[in-house]
Coordinates of C-alpha atoms in Angstrom, one line a residue:
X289 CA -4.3 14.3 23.5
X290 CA -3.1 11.0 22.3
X291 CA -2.5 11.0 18.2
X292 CA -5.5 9.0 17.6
X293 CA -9.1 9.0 19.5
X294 CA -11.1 5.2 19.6
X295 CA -14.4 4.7 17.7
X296 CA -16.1 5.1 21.1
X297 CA -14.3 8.2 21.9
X298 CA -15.6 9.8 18.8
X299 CA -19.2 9.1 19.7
X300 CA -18.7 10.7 23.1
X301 CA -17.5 13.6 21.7
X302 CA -19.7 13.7 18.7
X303 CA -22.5 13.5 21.5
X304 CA -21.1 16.0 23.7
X305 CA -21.2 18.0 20.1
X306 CA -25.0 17.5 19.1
X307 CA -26.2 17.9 22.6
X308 CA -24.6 21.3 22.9
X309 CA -25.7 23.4 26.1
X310 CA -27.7 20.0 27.3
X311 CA -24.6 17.4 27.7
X312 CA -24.7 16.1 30.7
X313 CA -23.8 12.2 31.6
X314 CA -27.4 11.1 31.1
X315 CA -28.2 12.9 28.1
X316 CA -24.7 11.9 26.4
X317 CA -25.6 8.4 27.3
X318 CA -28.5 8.5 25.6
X319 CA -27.1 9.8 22.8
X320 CA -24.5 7.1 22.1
X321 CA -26.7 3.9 22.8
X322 CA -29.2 6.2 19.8
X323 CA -26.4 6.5 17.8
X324 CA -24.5 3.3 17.9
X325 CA -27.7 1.3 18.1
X326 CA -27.0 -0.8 20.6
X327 CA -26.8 -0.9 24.5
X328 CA -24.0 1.1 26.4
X329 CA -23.0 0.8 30.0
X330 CA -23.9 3.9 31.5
X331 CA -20.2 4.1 33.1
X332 CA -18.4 3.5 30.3
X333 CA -20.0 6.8 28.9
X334 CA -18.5 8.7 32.2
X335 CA -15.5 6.6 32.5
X336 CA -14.8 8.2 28.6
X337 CA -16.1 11.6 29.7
X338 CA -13.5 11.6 32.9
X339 CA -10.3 10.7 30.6
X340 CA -11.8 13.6 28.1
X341 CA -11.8 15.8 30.1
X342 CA -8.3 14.2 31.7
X343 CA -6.9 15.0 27.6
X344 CA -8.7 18.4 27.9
X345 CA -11.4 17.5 24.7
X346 CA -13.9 18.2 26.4
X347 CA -14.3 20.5 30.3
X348 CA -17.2 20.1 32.7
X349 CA -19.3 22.0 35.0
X350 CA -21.7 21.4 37.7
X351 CA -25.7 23.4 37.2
X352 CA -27.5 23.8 40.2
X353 CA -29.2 21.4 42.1
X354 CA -32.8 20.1 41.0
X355 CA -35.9 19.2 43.3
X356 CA -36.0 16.2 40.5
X357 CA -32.4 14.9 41.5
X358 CA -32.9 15.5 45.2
X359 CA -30.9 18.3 44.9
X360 CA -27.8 16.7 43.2
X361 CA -26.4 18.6 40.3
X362 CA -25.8 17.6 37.2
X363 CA -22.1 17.7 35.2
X364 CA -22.7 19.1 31.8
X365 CA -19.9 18.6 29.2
X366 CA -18.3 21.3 26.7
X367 CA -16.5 20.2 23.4
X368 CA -13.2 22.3 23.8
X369 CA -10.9 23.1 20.5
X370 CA -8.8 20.1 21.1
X371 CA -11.6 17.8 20.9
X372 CA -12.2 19.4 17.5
X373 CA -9.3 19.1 16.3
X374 CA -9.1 15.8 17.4
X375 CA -12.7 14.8 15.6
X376 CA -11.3 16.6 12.7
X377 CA -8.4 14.6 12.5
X378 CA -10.0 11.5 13.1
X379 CA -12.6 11.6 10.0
X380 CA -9.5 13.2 7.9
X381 CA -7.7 9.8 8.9
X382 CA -10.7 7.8 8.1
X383 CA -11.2 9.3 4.9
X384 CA -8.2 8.8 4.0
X385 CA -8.4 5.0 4.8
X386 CA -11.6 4.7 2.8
X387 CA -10.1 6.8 -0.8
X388 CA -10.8 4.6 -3.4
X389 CA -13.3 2.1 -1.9
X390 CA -17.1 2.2 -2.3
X391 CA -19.7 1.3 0.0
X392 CA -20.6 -1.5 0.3
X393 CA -17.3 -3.2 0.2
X394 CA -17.4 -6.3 -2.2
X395 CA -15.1 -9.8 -1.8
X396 CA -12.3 -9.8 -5.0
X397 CA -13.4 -10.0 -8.1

């Protein structure tokens, strides 16, 4: 995995995270326009999942077809260790960033 994952790669994975056993593209989707609070294009969400799972953060697997889908199945997602690590290392680096401010940052004195 590259040294350093993207803001929007974060809330993929932190998605794929929450949603546990139900992360599929839809669902993850859902969960990062929710959490970001704004509108997402649905492929950018896959187009993230793919080169996840391309960096082995996350794996994928099809479930069984669905009357509901017209018998398409849906690709659910599964945080692997390296995507932990990765999140891990990411707030660490944040944290780090942040020591000594408070929030709300304030101009100069």
């Amino acid at each position: 995995m590259s040294d350093h994952l993207g803001t929007f790669e974060q809330a993929v994975l932190l998605a794929v995270l929450r949603l546990g056993e139900d992360a599929y593209g839809r669902a993850v989707w859902k969960e990062v326009q929710a959490r970001l609070e704004k509108d997402v294009a649905a492929g950018a969400v896959h187009a993230t999942l793919e080169r996840l799972e391309r960096k082995r953060a996350v794996t994928s697997r099809l479930g069984a077809g669905t009357p509901g889908r017209g018998g398409r199945a849906r690709r659910f997602y599964r945080i692997e260790p390296k995507g932990l690590r990765a999140l891990n290392d990411a707030r660490a680096a944040a944290d780090q960033l942040w020591k000594g401010f408070r929030s709300p940052l304030k101009g100069p004195a």
